[in-house]
Short mmCIF file of C-alpha atoms in Angstrom, two decimals:
data_model
loop_
_atom_site.label_atom_id
_atom_site.label_comp_id
_atom_site.label_asym_id
_atom_site.label_seq_id
_atom_site.Cartn_x
_atom_site.Cartn_y
_atom_site.Cartn_z
CA ILE V 1 27.78 23.98 -73.23
CA ASN V 2 24.93 23.94 -70.71
CA ALA V 3 24.99 26.82 -68.55
CA GLU V 4 24.76 24.57 -65.53
CA TYR V 5 28.38 23.38 -66.16
CA MET V 6 29.87 26.69 -66.97
CA GLY V 7 31.49 26.76 -63.49
CA ASP V 8 32.98 23.58 -64.01
CA LEU V 9 34.42 24.71 -67.36
CA HIS V 10 35.68 27.99 -65.71
CA THR V 11 37.37 26.01 -62.96
CA MET V 12 39.22 23.99 -65.26
CA LEU V 13 40.45 26.70 -67.51
CA GLY V 14 41.37 28.70 -64.53
CA ARG V 15 43.68 25.79 -63.31
CA VAL V 16 45.22 25.55 -66.64
CA ALA V 17 45.84 29.30 -66.82
CA ARG V 18 47.43 29.13 -63.20
CA ARG V 19 49.80 26.11 -64.19
CA PHE V 20 51.05 28.28 -67.07
CA ALA V 21 51.39 31.39 -64.82
CA ARG V 22 53.53 29.37 -62.36
CA ALA V 23 55.82 28.52 -65.42
CA ARG V 24 55.96 32.29 -66.15
CA PHE V 25 54.81 32.44 -69.67
CA ALA V 26 51.35 32.94 -71.20
CA PRO V 27 49.26 30.04 -72.42
CA PRO V 28 48.73 30.03 -76.09
CA ALA V 29 45.17 30.77 -76.80
CA ARG V 30 44.90 27.51 -79.09
CA TYR V 31 45.87 25.48 -75.85
CA LEU V 32 42.98 26.80 -73.86
CA ALA V 33 40.51 26.53 -76.93
CA ASP V 34 41.69 22.81 -77.44
CA ALA V 35 41.07 22.13 -73.63
CA ALA V 36 37.74 23.74 -73.80
CA VAL V 37 36.58 21.67 -76.82
CA GLU V 38 37.83 18.57 -75.16
CA PHE V 39 36.14 19.31 -71.93
CA ALA V 40 32.81 20.18 -73.86
CA LYS V 41 33.07 16.73 -75.51
CA ARG V 42 33.35 14.95 -72.42
CA LEU V 43 30.63 16.89 -70.42
CA PRO V 44 27.60 14.98 -71.72
CA GLN V 45 29.14 11.64 -70.79
CA LEU V 46 30.46 12.97 -67.30
CA SER V 47 27.01 14.44 -66.77
CA LEU V 48 25.22 11.38 -67.72
CA ALA V 49 27.50 9.26 -65.38
CA ALA V 50 26.99 11.69 -62.28
CA GLU V 51 23.24 11.80 -62.64
CA THR V 52 22.30 8.09 -63.60
CA THR V 53 21.84 5.61 -60.64
CA ASP V 54 21.83 1.90 -61.73
CA PRO V 55 17.86 1.33 -62.00
CA ALA V 56 18.10 -2.06 -60.45
CA ARG V 57 19.84 -0.45 -57.34
CA LEU V 58 17.56 2.32 -57.37
CA GLU V 59 14.43 0.33 -57.25
CA ALA V 60 16.00 -1.65 -54.31
CA GLN V 61 16.35 1.32 -52.60
CA HIS V 62 12.69 2.20 -53.05
CA LYS V 63 11.62 -1.21 -52.08
CA ARG V 64 13.32 -0.64 -48.67
CA GLY V 65 11.27 2.43 -48.24
CA LYS V 66 14.41 4.50 -48.93
CA LEU V 67 15.05 7.59 -51.29
CA SER V 68 18.10 8.05 -53.35
CA ALA V 69 20.89 10.39 -52.42
CA ARG V 70 19.82 13.03 -54.77
CA GLU V 71 16.21 12.62 -53.88
CA ARG V 72 17.01 13.40 -50.43
CA LEU V 73 18.73 16.29 -51.07
CA MET V 74 16.00 17.63 -53.45
CA LEU V 75 13.56 17.13 -50.50
CA LEU V 76 15.70 18.75 -47.75
CA LEU V 77 16.84 22.02 -49.65
CA ASP V 78 14.86 24.88 -50.99
CA GLU V 79 13.66 24.24 -54.61
CA ASN V 80 16.55 24.87 -57.27
CA THR V 81 19.08 25.97 -54.68
CA PHE V 82 21.34 22.99 -54.63
CA ARG V 83 24.91 23.80 -56.03
CA GLU V 84 27.03 20.61 -56.44
CA MET V 85 30.71 20.28 -55.72
CA ASP V 86 33.18 17.78 -57.12
CA LYS V 87 30.41 16.01 -59.23
CA PHE V 88 32.92 14.20 -61.41
CA VAL V 89 35.31 13.01 -58.76
CA GLU V 90 36.47 9.37 -59.03
CA HIS V 91 38.27 6.87 -56.65
CA ARG V 92 41.97 6.15 -57.20
CA CYS V 93 42.11 2.70 -56.23
CA HIS V 94 43.73 -0.02 -58.61
CA ASP V 95 44.00 -2.80 -56.08
CA PHE V 96 41.83 -5.84 -55.89
CA GLY V 97 40.36 -5.28 -59.50
CA MET V 98 39.20 -1.91 -58.77
CA ASP V 99 40.72 -0.60 -61.86
CA LYS V 100 38.80 -3.11 -64.01
CA ILE V 101 35.28 -2.09 -63.16
CA PRO V 102 33.73 1.14 -63.94
CA LYS V 103 34.28 4.12 -61.68
CA PRO V 104 30.93 5.91 -60.96
CA ALA V 105 31.31 9.61 -61.04
CA GLY V 106 30.97 11.08 -57.56
CA ASP V 107 32.46 8.22 -55.66
CA GLY V 108 29.46 7.44 -53.75
CA VAL V 109 28.66 10.54 -52.20
CA VAL V 110 26.81 13.79 -53.32
CA THR V 111 27.99 17.14 -51.82
CA GLY V 112 27.43 20.74 -52.06
CA SER V 113 25.58 23.75 -50.69
CA GLY V 114 22.06 25.09 -50.76
CA LEU V 115 19.29 26.78 -48.68
CA ILE V 116 16.80 25.92 -46.35
CA TYR V 117 14.37 28.51 -45.89
CA GLY V 118 16.65 30.83 -47.51
CA ARG V 119 19.51 30.24 -45.11
CA PRO V 120 22.69 28.78 -46.69
CA VAL V 121 23.67 25.16 -45.40
CA PHE V 122 26.38 22.74 -46.84
CA VAL V 123 25.28 19.03 -47.17
CA PHE V 124 26.55 15.70 -48.19
CA SER V 125 24.37 12.85 -48.90
CA GLN V 126 25.86 9.22 -49.13
CA ASP V 127 24.66 7.09 -51.98
CA PHE V 128 24.14 3.54 -50.81
CA ALA V 129 23.67 2.32 -54.49
CA VAL V 130 27.37 2.96 -55.21
CA SER V 131 29.61 0.69 -53.48
CA GLY V 132 27.20 0.52 -50.37
CA GLY V 133 28.00 4.13 -49.63
CA SER V 134 31.50 2.91 -48.49
CA LEU V 135 34.08 5.65 -47.75
CA SER V 136 37.10 5.80 -49.90
CA GLU V 137 39.90 8.32 -49.99
CA MET V 138 38.16 10.58 -52.49
CA HIS V 139 34.75 10.19 -50.87
CA ALA V 140 36.28 11.46 -47.81
CA ARG V 141 37.96 14.32 -49.50
CA LYS V 142 34.57 15.46 -50.92
CA ILE V 143 33.02 15.55 -47.33
CA LEU V 144 36.07 17.33 -45.93
CA LYS V 145 35.92 19.94 -48.62
CA VAL V 146 32.12 20.56 -47.63
CA MET V 147 32.89 20.89 -43.96
CA GLU V 148 35.93 23.14 -44.58
CA GLN V 149 33.61 25.31 -46.67
CA ALA V 150 30.80 25.38 -43.99
CA VAL V 151 33.47 26.35 -41.31
CA LYS V 152 34.82 29.26 -43.72
CA VAL V 153 31.53 30.52 -44.63
CA GLY V 154 29.77 30.14 -41.16
CA ALA V 155 26.85 27.93 -42.18
CA PRO V 156 25.42 24.52 -40.71
CA ILE V 157 26.55 21.09 -41.98
CA ILE V 158 24.00 18.40 -42.58
CA GLY V 159 25.10 14.93 -43.43
CA LEU V 160 22.62 12.31 -44.74
CA ASN V 161 24.37 9.10 -43.69
CA ASP V 162 23.88 5.87 -45.59
CA SER V 163 26.95 3.88 -45.62
CA GLY V 164 28.61 0.48 -44.92
CA GLY V 165 31.67 1.67 -43.64
CA ALA V 166 35.34 1.80 -44.65
CA ARG V 167 36.06 0.56 -48.47
CA ILE V 168 37.90 -2.46 -47.68
CA GLN V 169 39.80 -2.47 -51.12
CA GLU V 170 41.39 0.95 -50.29
CA GLY V 171 42.59 -0.24 -46.70
CA VAL V 172 44.56 2.25 -44.97
CA ASP V 173 43.59 5.34 -47.25
CA SER V 174 39.96 4.71 -46.41
CA LEU V 175 40.84 4.59 -42.54
CA ALA V 176 43.06 7.59 -42.88
CA GLY V 177 39.87 9.31 -44.39
CA TYR V 178 37.94 8.69 -41.43
CA ALA V 179 40.71 10.13 -39.13
CA ASP V 180 40.63 13.33 -41.04
CA LEU V 181 36.63 13.35 -40.59
CA PHE V 182 36.96 12.94 -36.85
CA LEU V 183 39.66 15.91 -36.75
CA LYS V 184 37.29 17.99 -38.71
CA ASN V 185 34.22 17.13 -36.68
CA VAL V 186 36.18 18.40 -33.58
CA GLU V 187 37.52 21.56 -35.25
CA ALA V 188 33.86 22.48 -36.49
CA SER V 189 32.46 21.69 -33.04
CA GLY V 190 31.23 25.11 -31.34
CA VAL V 191 31.75 26.83 -34.65
CA VAL V 192 28.89 25.79 -36.72
CA PRO V 193 26.08 23.24 -36.15
CA GLN V 194 26.49 19.74 -37.27
CA ILE V 195 23.52 17.48 -37.97
CA SER V 196 23.70 13.99 -38.83
CA VAL V 197 20.75 12.07 -40.30
CA ILE V 198 21.01 8.23 -40.26
CA MET V 199 19.10 7.06 -43.09
CA GLY V 200 20.35 3.64 -43.55
CA PRO V 201 23.03 1.20 -42.15
CA CYS V 202 25.97 3.28 -40.57
CA ALA V 203 28.61 0.60 -39.14
CA GLY V 204 32.28 0.69 -38.26
CA GLY V 205 33.98 4.10 -39.09
CA ALA V 206 30.90 5.27 -40.51
CA VAL V 207 29.11 5.26 -37.02
CA TYR V 208 31.79 7.40 -35.04
CA SER V 209 31.64 10.81 -36.98
CA PRO V 210 27.63 11.15 -36.57
CA ALA V 211 28.04 10.21 -32.88
CA MET V 212 30.48 13.18 -32.68
CA THR V 213 28.19 15.65 -34.31
CA ASP V 214 25.87 18.13 -32.31
CA PHE V 215 22.48 16.37 -33.35
CA THR V 216 21.71 12.82 -34.40
CA PHE V 217 18.44 11.75 -36.07
CA MET V 218 17.50 8.36 -37.21
CA VAL V 219 14.60 6.91 -39.49
CA LYS V 220 12.65 4.26 -38.04
CA ASP V 221 13.12 0.58 -39.43
CA THR V 222 15.61 1.49 -42.14
CA SER V 223 18.71 3.16 -39.89
CA HIS V 224 21.10 1.13 -37.94
CA MET V 225 24.02 2.51 -36.01
CA PHE V 226 26.85 -0.12 -34.59
CA VAL V 227 30.50 -0.22 -34.32
CA THR V 228 30.45 -3.84 -35.67
CA GLY V 229 27.44 -6.03 -37.15
CA PRO V 230 25.59 -8.88 -35.56
CA SER V 231 27.89 -11.59 -37.24
CA VAL V 232 30.99 -10.26 -35.51
CA VAL V 233 29.36 -9.97 -32.26
CA LYS V 234 28.13 -13.66 -32.68
CA THR V 235 31.70 -14.84 -33.44
CA VAL V 236 33.07 -13.03 -30.47
CA THR V 237 30.52 -13.27 -27.64
CA ASN V 238 28.39 -16.22 -29.06
CA GLU V 239 25.22 -13.70 -28.69
CA ASP V 240 22.53 -13.84 -31.39
CA LEU V 241 21.22 -10.25 -32.02
CA THR V 242 19.42 -8.71 -34.79
CA GLN V 243 20.54 -5.48 -36.57
CA ASP V 244 17.66 -3.69 -34.56
CA GLU V 245 18.56 -5.18 -31.12
CA LEU V 246 22.36 -4.01 -31.79
CA GLY V 247 21.98 -0.65 -33.13
CA GLY V 248 18.39 0.03 -33.96
CA TRP V 249 16.41 3.41 -33.48
CA LYS V 250 14.74 2.11 -30.36
CA ARG V 251 18.34 1.34 -28.99
CA HIS V 252 19.83 4.68 -29.59
CA THR V 253 16.82 6.78 -28.79
CA ALA V 254 15.63 5.23 -25.66
CA GLU V 255 18.77 3.31 -24.07
CA SER V 256 22.02 5.01 -25.40
CA GLY V 257 20.94 8.40 -25.97
CA VAL V 258 23.19 8.64 -28.94
CA ALA V 259 20.09 9.83 -31.31
CA SER V 260 18.02 12.77 -30.56
CA LEU V 261 14.87 11.65 -32.35
CA ALA V 262 13.65 8.98 -34.81
CA PHE V 263 11.30 9.71 -37.70
CA GLU V 264 8.81 7.53 -39.44
CA ASN V 265 10.39 7.57 -42.86
CA ASP V 266 12.82 9.58 -45.17
CA ILE V 267 10.33 12.12 -46.26
CA ASP V 268 9.26 12.88 -42.63
CA ALA V 269 12.70 12.97 -41.35
CA LEU V 270 13.90 15.63 -43.92
CA GLU V 271 10.83 17.75 -43.36
CA ARG V 272 11.46 17.76 -39.67
CA VAL V 273 15.28 18.55 -40.21
CA ARG V 274 14.20 21.49 -42.36
CA GLU V 275 12.25 22.64 -39.30
CA PHE V 276 14.82 22.03 -36.70
CA VAL V 277 17.44 23.93 -38.65
CA ASN V 278 15.52 27.04 -38.26
CA PHE V 279 16.08 26.90 -34.39
CA LEU V 280 19.72 27.29 -34.91
CA PRO V 281 22.14 29.94 -35.62
CA ALA V 282 24.34 29.63 -38.72
CA SER V 283 27.45 29.74 -36.63
CA HIS V 284 28.85 31.04 -33.28
CA GLU V 285 29.24 34.50 -34.68
CA LYS V 286 25.58 34.91 -35.76
CA GLU V 287 22.11 35.22 -33.99
CA VAL V 288 19.44 33.04 -34.68
CA PRO V 289 16.90 34.53 -37.13
CA ILE V 290 13.56 35.78 -35.58
CA VAL V 291 10.56 34.50 -37.32
CA GLN V 292 7.16 35.96 -37.76
CA CYS V 293 4.95 35.29 -34.67
CA LEU V 294 1.52 34.38 -35.78
CA ASP V 295 0.45 33.66 -31.96
CA ILE V 296 -1.90 36.18 -30.18
CA ARG V 297 -0.34 37.88 -27.20
CA GLU V 298 -3.48 38.14 -25.36
CA ARG V 299 -4.12 34.34 -25.60
CA ASP V 300 -5.99 32.95 -22.77
CA LEU V 301 -3.48 31.24 -20.35
CA SER V 302 -5.80 31.06 -17.46
CA GLY V 303 -5.27 27.27 -17.40
CA LEU V 304 -1.92 27.69 -15.98
CA ASN V 305 -3.55 28.62 -12.77
CA HIS V 306 -4.81 25.25 -12.19
CA ILE V 307 -2.38 23.01 -14.05
CA VAL V 308 -0.12 22.34 -10.99
CA PRO V 309 -2.37 20.27 -8.63
CA ARG V 310 -2.43 21.17 -5.11
CA ASP V 311 -1.68 17.68 -3.96
CA PRO V 312 2.36 17.40 -4.27
CA ASN V 313 1.81 13.58 -5.04
CA ARG V 314 -0.44 14.16 -7.89
CA PRO V 315 1.38 14.24 -11.46
CA TYR V 316 0.74 16.68 -14.04
CA ASP V 317 2.04 16.93 -17.87
CA MET V 318 4.89 19.43 -17.74
CA LYS V 319 4.62 19.75 -21.60
CA ASP V 320 1.31 21.20 -21.30
CA VAL V 321 3.17 24.12 -19.34
CA LEU V 322 5.78 24.56 -22.14
CA ARG V 323 3.25 24.64 -24.99
CA GLN V 324 1.18 27.10 -23.21
CA VAL V 325 4.11 29.47 -22.41
CA THR V 326 5.75 29.28 -25.89
CA ASP V 327 4.46 30.29 -29.45
CA LEU V 328 1.71 27.95 -30.42
CA GLY V 329 2.91 24.92 -32.37
CA SER V 330 6.75 25.94 -31.91
CA PHE V 331 7.86 23.32 -29.27
CA PHE V 332 10.43 21.03 -30.88
CA GLU V 333 11.33 18.26 -28.44
CA LEU V 334 14.63 16.43 -28.45
CA GLN V 335 15.24 12.91 -26.99
CA PRO V 336 11.73 12.31 -25.65
CA ASP V 337 12.39 8.70 -24.90
CA PHE V 338 15.77 8.87 -23.18
CA ALA V 339 15.78 9.85 -19.59
CA ALA V 340 12.07 10.68 -19.62
CA ASN V 341 12.20 12.49 -16.30
CA LEU V 342 13.59 15.45 -18.10
CA ILE V 343 12.35 17.28 -20.99
CA ILE V 344 14.57 19.29 -23.32
CA GLY V 345 13.99 20.94 -26.79
CA SER V 346 13.61 24.21 -28.71
CA ALA V 347 10.59 26.61 -28.94
CA ARG V 348 9.84 30.33 -29.60
CA MET V 349 8.68 33.13 -27.64
CA GLU V 350 7.30 36.09 -29.97
CA GLY V 351 9.26 34.46 -32.80
CA ARG V 352 12.68 34.39 -30.93
CA THR V 353 14.43 30.94 -30.58
CA VAL V 354 14.53 29.62 -26.79
CA GLY V 355 16.09 26.41 -25.33
CA LEU V 356 14.01 24.56 -22.83
CA VAL V 357 14.82 22.34 -19.98
CA ALA V 358 12.00 21.14 -17.72
#
């Protein structure tokens, strides 16, 4: 058996052993051996199902300028640090013919943990190529498990959102999953950082949870956030709106203020999120790590003597002041297009994180 999957085997055998322990008799060695053999036989098929995305759908993702769920995680996390959880979970729906079509392993979301610059984080990445990334009962349970582990360990939660909303075939089970997610968002608030990256359409229930997290980022031209789509708005109000007008990146970074930043593409977004995580503490109980400062203490700042004009009616760029008094290249601005009369963000002074309001 491939060593990568030994953890799954041990987990299964552990459950078998506990079941027998509750029954107060020892498991026969033959029973455990048969279970191990059966699991080993199924492992290649299960692994293949979990790793393989429909090539046509994957190509469609790439044509839209979007990466797959797993590709995104590989770029977000340090190399070879991702440890997946619940890889073989399947949905349990039997209504509306759902029991007659293949059940993709993972149920449309990839969850687990990894490292960013050596610091632990917990992640989930919704797979739009599987049922449109729609949230089912088991899909929600996978995300809840990751969030619970993050709070228990004291590590940030990063969600890569690409979902069409609730899985209609599951009805109230799907909606109940959203209710559980919202509750967990509230419980984790102020305990660990919660970051949402909108990397595709997020409609209906899929948009509430990101809006409740600490920081929400979007990808230009491919991401949208709205409670209901343009066709429903047309039916109710008779207004013709495009997806961009209703919930595109410009709407949320400049007008609603829901999104903190918008990035050019998936790769740019994931690189910048990696950078941003380093400004945050792992939890409310831990300090922000101090990074090596390459800035020179004796750097010439004489320009600050003349940056504020004598004429009080003459404007000047406050960002020039912030960049000079902080470590070179460390200023990370948030919401630059929303309420432009105020500047907020993070930076470093001698390697220590500071918050800026100007």
